[in-house]
Amino acid sequence: IDYVLAFPQGPVERTIYMKIPKGFKIEDGRTDDYVLELHRNVYGQKQAGRVWYKHLSKILIEKVGFVQSQVDECVFYKGNVIPNDREELKCINCSIA
């Protein structure tokens, strides 16, 4: 995954059109008569971050086998990485310190 271009990799949820940007060349030169249909999200769209998160979450859960945390939906884990009780948590904290 190219994290620099993360948002444009997310799929577009609905049909979106935009005006022709300045500097884009059209054969007849009349850019006011044309619009572009977007097939990918672009930076600056309000929904781009949400669409990217949904796209990434689906891949992590369905294809890679991660489990989404029930406490924090931005945290994904794989395997038994969550301590079962307080004693196990204390052991983990001691080994980290």
JSON list of C-alpha atoms in Angstrom, two decimals:
[
{"chain": "A", "resi": 1, "resn": "ILE", "atom": "CA", "xyz": [0.00, 0.00, 0.00]},
{"chain": "A", "resi": 2, "resn": "ASP", "atom": "CA", "xyz": [1.28, 3.43, -0.87]},
{"chain": "A", "resi": 3, "resn": "TYR", "atom": "CA", "xyz": [0.50, 5.48, 2.24]},
{"chain": "A", "resi": 4, "resn": "VAL", "atom": "CA", "xyz": [1.40, 8.75, 0.56]},
{"chain": "A", "resi": 5, "resn": "LEU", "atom": "CA", "xyz": [-1.46, 8.19, -1.87]},
{"chain": "A", "resi": 6, "resn": "ALA", "atom": "CA", "xyz": [-3.79, 6.38, 0.53]},
{"chain": "A", "resi": 7, "resn": "PHE", "atom": "CA", "xyz": [-7.00, 8.35, 0.00]},
{"chain": "A", "resi": 8, "resn": "PRO", "atom": "CA", "xyz": [-7.05, 8.07, -3.81]},
{"chain": "A", "resi": 9, "resn": "GLN", "atom": "CA", "xyz": [-6.78, 4.27, -3.50]},
{"chain": "A", "resi": 10, "resn": "GLY", "atom": "CA", "xyz": [-10.20, 4.08, -1.86]},
{"chain": "A", "resi": 11, "resn": "PRO", "atom": "CA", "xyz": [-13.14, 3.34, -4.16]},
{"chain": "A", "resi": 12, "resn": "VAL", "atom": "CA", "xyz": [-15.71, 6.01, -4.97]},
{"chain": "A", "resi": 13, "resn": "GLU", "atom": "CA", "xyz": [-19.07, 5.23, -3.34]},
{"chain": "A", "resi": 14, "resn": "ARG", "atom": "CA", "xyz": [-21.18, 7.27, -5.73]},
{"chain": "A", "resi": 15, "resn": "THR", "atom": "CA", "xyz": [-20.82, 9.12, -9.01]},
{"chain": "A", "resi": 16, "resn": "ILE", "atom": "CA", "xyz": [-18.79, 12.30, -8.58]},
{"chain": "A", "resi": 17, "resn": "TYR", "atom": "CA", "xyz": [-18.07, 14.92, -11.22]},
{"chain": "A", "resi": 18, "resn": "MET", "atom": "CA", "xyz": [-15.63, 17.81, -11.05]},
{"chain": "A", "resi": 19, "resn": "LYS", "atom": "CA", "xyz": [-14.84, 20.86, -13.14]},
{"chain": "A", "resi": 20, "resn": "ILE", "atom": "CA", "xyz": [-11.89, 20.71, -15.52]},
{"chain": "A", "resi": 21, "resn": "PRO", "atom": "CA", "xyz": [-8.84, 21.94, -13.57]},
{"chain": "A", "resi": 22, "resn": "LYS", "atom": "CA", "xyz": [-6.80, 24.88, -14.85]},
{"chain": "A", "resi": 23, "resn": "GLY", "atom": "CA", "xyz": [-4.01, 23.77, -17.15]},
{"chain": "A", "resi": 24, "resn": "PHE", "atom": "CA", "xyz": [-5.87, 20.67, -18.37]},
{"chain": "A", "resi": 25, "resn": "LYS", "atom": "CA", "xyz": [-5.90, 20.74, -22.17]},
{"chain": "A", "resi": 26, "resn": "ILE", "atom": "CA", "xyz": [-9.10, 20.11, -24.16]},
{"chain": "A", "resi": 27, "resn": "GLU", "atom": "CA", "xyz": [-8.96, 19.82, -27.96]},
{"chain": "A", "resi": 28, "resn": "ASP", "atom": "CA", "xyz": [-11.46, 22.63, -28.61]},
{"chain": "A", "resi": 29, "resn": "GLY", "atom": "CA", "xyz": [-10.22, 24.67, -25.62]},
{"chain": "A", "resi": 30, "resn": "ARG", "atom": "CA", "xyz": [-13.68, 25.14, -24.06]},
{"chain": "A", "resi": 31, "resn": "THR", "atom": "CA", "xyz": [-13.26, 23.69, -20.57]},
{"chain": "A", "resi": 32, "resn": "ASP", "atom": "CA", "xyz": [-16.59, 25.14, -19.38]},
{"chain": "A", "resi": 33, "resn": "ASP", "atom": "CA", "xyz": [-18.47, 22.64, -21.56]},
{"chain": "A", "resi": 34, "resn": "TYR", "atom": "CA", "xyz": [-16.91, 19.55, -19.94]},
{"chain": "A", "resi": 35, "resn": "VAL", "atom": "CA", "xyz": [-16.66, 17.84, -16.56]},
{"chain": "A", "resi": 36, "resn": "LEU", "atom": "CA", "xyz": [-14.59, 14.88, -15.36]},
{"chain": "A", "resi": 37, "resn": "GLU", "atom": "CA", "xyz": [-16.07, 11.77, -13.77]},
{"chain": "A", "resi": 38, "resn": "LEU", "atom": "CA", "xyz": [-13.95, 10.59, -10.85]},
{"chain": "A", "resi": 39, "resn": "HIS", "atom": "CA", "xyz": [-13.15, 6.90, -10.54]},
{"chain": "A", "resi": 40, "resn": "ARG", "atom": "CA", "xyz": [-11.04, 7.36, -7.37]},
{"chain": "A", "resi": 41, "resn": "ASN", "atom": "CA", "xyz": [-11.21, 9.70, -4.41]},
{"chain": "A", "resi": 42, "resn": "VAL", "atom": "CA", "xyz": [-9.04, 12.79, -4.30]},
{"chain": "A", "resi": 43, "resn": "TYR", "atom": "CA", "xyz": [-7.58, 14.72, -1.40]},
{"chain": "A", "resi": 44, "resn": "GLY", "atom": "CA", "xyz": [-9.88, 17.43, -0.16]},
{"chain": "A", "resi": 45, "resn": "GLN", "atom": "CA", "xyz": [-13.10, 15.47, -0.51]},
{"chain": "A", "resi": 46, "resn": "LYS", "atom": "CA", "xyz": [-15.02, 15.32, 2.74]},
{"chain": "A", "resi": 47, "resn": "GLN", "atom": "CA", "xyz": [-15.70, 11.59, 2.43]},
{"chain": "A", "resi": 48, "resn": "ALA", "atom": "CA", "xyz": [-12.19, 10.53, 1.31]},
{"chain": "A", "resi": 49, "resn": "GLY", "atom": "CA", "xyz": [-10.92, 9.65, 4.81]},
{"chain": "A", "resi": 50, "resn": "ARG", "atom": "CA", "xyz": [-14.03, 7.70, 5.75]},
{"chain": "A", "resi": 51, "resn": "VAL", "atom": "CA", "xyz": [-14.06, 5.80, 2.45]},
{"chain": "A", "resi": 52, "resn": "TRP", "atom": "CA", "xyz": [-10.37, 4.91, 2.85]},
{"chain": "A", "resi": 53, "resn": "TYR", "atom": "CA", "xyz": [-10.95, 3.68, 6.42]},
{"chain": "A", "resi": 54, "resn": "LYS", "atom": "CA", "xyz": [-13.86, 1.46, 5.31]},
{"chain": "A", "resi": 55, "resn": "HIS", "atom": "CA", "xyz": [-11.80, 0.09, 2.41]},
{"chain": "A", "resi": 56, "resn": "LEU", "atom": "CA", "xyz": [-8.74, -0.63, 4.59]},
{"chain": "A", "resi": 57, "resn": "SER", "atom": "CA", "xyz": [-10.85, -2.18, 7.40]},
{"chain": "A", "resi": 58, "resn": "LYS", "atom": "CA", "xyz": [-12.56, -4.54, 4.97]},
{"chain": "A", "resi": 59, "resn": "ILE", "atom": "CA", "xyz": [-9.22, -5.73, 3.58]},
{"chain": "A", "resi": 60, "resn": "LEU", "atom": "CA", "xyz": [-7.65, -6.18, 7.03]},
{"chain": "A", "resi": 61, "resn": "ILE", "atom": "CA", "xyz": [-10.61, -8.16, 8.38]},
{"chain": "A", "resi": 62, "resn": "GLU", "atom": "CA", "xyz": [-11.69, -10.25, 5.36]},
{"chain": "A", "resi": 63, "resn": "LYS", "atom": "CA", "xyz": [-8.44, -10.88, 3.48]},
{"chain": "A", "resi": 64, "resn": "VAL", "atom": "CA", "xyz": [-5.64, -10.61, 6.05]},
{"chain": "A", "resi": 65, "resn": "GLY", "atom": "CA", "xyz": [-7.47, -12.09, 9.05]},
{"chain": "A", "resi": 66, "resn": "PHE", "atom": "CA", "xyz": [-7.18, -9.26, 11.56]},
{"chain": "A", "resi": 67, "resn": "VAL", "atom": "CA", "xyz": [-9.79, -8.73, 14.27]},
{"chain": "A", "resi": 68, "resn": "GLN", "atom": "CA", "xyz": [-11.13, -5.26, 15.00]},
{"chain": "A", "resi": 69, "resn": "SER", "atom": "CA", "xyz": [-11.03, -4.17, 18.63]},
{"chain": "A", "resi": 70, "resn": "GLN", "atom": "CA", "xyz": [-14.44, -3.73, 20.25]},
{"chain": "A", "resi": 71, "resn": "VAL", "atom": "CA", "xyz": [-13.07, -0.97, 22.47]},
{"chain": "A", "resi": 72, "resn": "ASP", "atom": "CA", "xyz": [-11.32, 1.13, 19.80]},
{"chain": "A", "resi": 73, "resn": "GLU", "atom": "CA", "xyz": [-12.41, 0.53, 16.22]},
{"chain": "A", "resi": 74, "resn": "CYS", "atom": "CA", "xyz": [-9.14, 1.96, 14.87]},
{"chain": "A", "resi": 75, "resn": "VAL", "atom": "CA", "xyz": [-7.15, -0.89, 16.49]},
{"chain": "A", "resi": 76, "resn": "PHE", "atom": "CA", "xyz": [-6.75, -4.20, 14.66]},
{"chain": "A", "resi": 77, "resn": "TYR", "atom": "CA", "xyz": [-4.97, -7.25, 16.02]},
{"chain": "A", "resi": 78, "resn": "LYS", "atom": "CA", "xyz": [-4.12, -10.73, 14.88]},
{"chain": "A", "resi": 79, "resn": "GLY", "atom": "CA", "xyz": [-3.84, -13.68, 17.24]},
{"chain": "A", "resi": 80, "resn": "ASN", "atom": "CA", "xyz": [-4.08, -13.64, 21.02]},
{"chain": "A", "resi": 81, "resn": "VAL", "atom": "CA", "xyz": [-2.45, -10.33, 21.81]},
{"chain": "A", "resi": 82, "resn": "ILE", "atom": "CA", "xyz": [-5.01, -9.08, 24.31]},
{"chain": "A", "resi": 83, "resn": "PRO", "atom": "CA", "xyz": [-4.36, -10.10, 27.94]},
{"chain": "A", "resi": 84, "resn": "ASN", "atom": "CA", "xyz": [-7.08, -12.22, 29.53]},
{"chain": "A", "resi": 85, "resn": "ASP", "atom": "CA", "xyz": [-6.80, -10.93, 33.10]},
{"chain": "A", "resi": 86, "resn": "ARG", "atom": "CA", "xyz": [-5.12, -8.31, 35.31]},
{"chain": "A", "resi": 87, "resn": "GLU", "atom": "CA", "xyz": [-2.21, -10.58, 36.31]},
{"chain": "A", "resi": 88, "resn": "GLU", "atom": "CA", "xyz": [-1.28, -11.19, 32.70]},
{"chain": "A", "resi": 89, "resn": "LEU", "atom": "CA", "xyz": [-1.50, -7.43, 32.06]},
{"chain": "A", "resi": 90, "resn": "LYS", "atom": "CA", "xyz": [0.80, -6.76, 35.02]},
{"chain": "A", "resi": 91, "resn": "CYS", "atom": "CA", "xyz": [3.34, -9.26, 33.63]},
{"chain": "A", "resi": 92, "resn": "ILE", "atom": "CA", "xyz": [3.25, -7.52, 30.26]},
{"chain": "A", "resi": 93, "resn": "ASN", "atom": "CA", "xyz": [3.73, -4.11, 31.89]},
{"chain": "A", "resi": 94, "resn": "CYS", "atom": "CA", "xyz": [6.68, -5.42, 33.96]},
{"chain": "A", "resi": 95, "resn": "SER", "atom": "CA", "xyz": [8.40, -6.90, 30.91]},
{"chain": "A", "resi": 96, "resn": "ILE", "atom": "CA", "xyz": [8.02, -3.66, 28.95]},
{"chain": "A", "resi": 97, "resn": "ALA", "atom": "CA", "xyz": [9.38, -1.42, 31.73]}
]
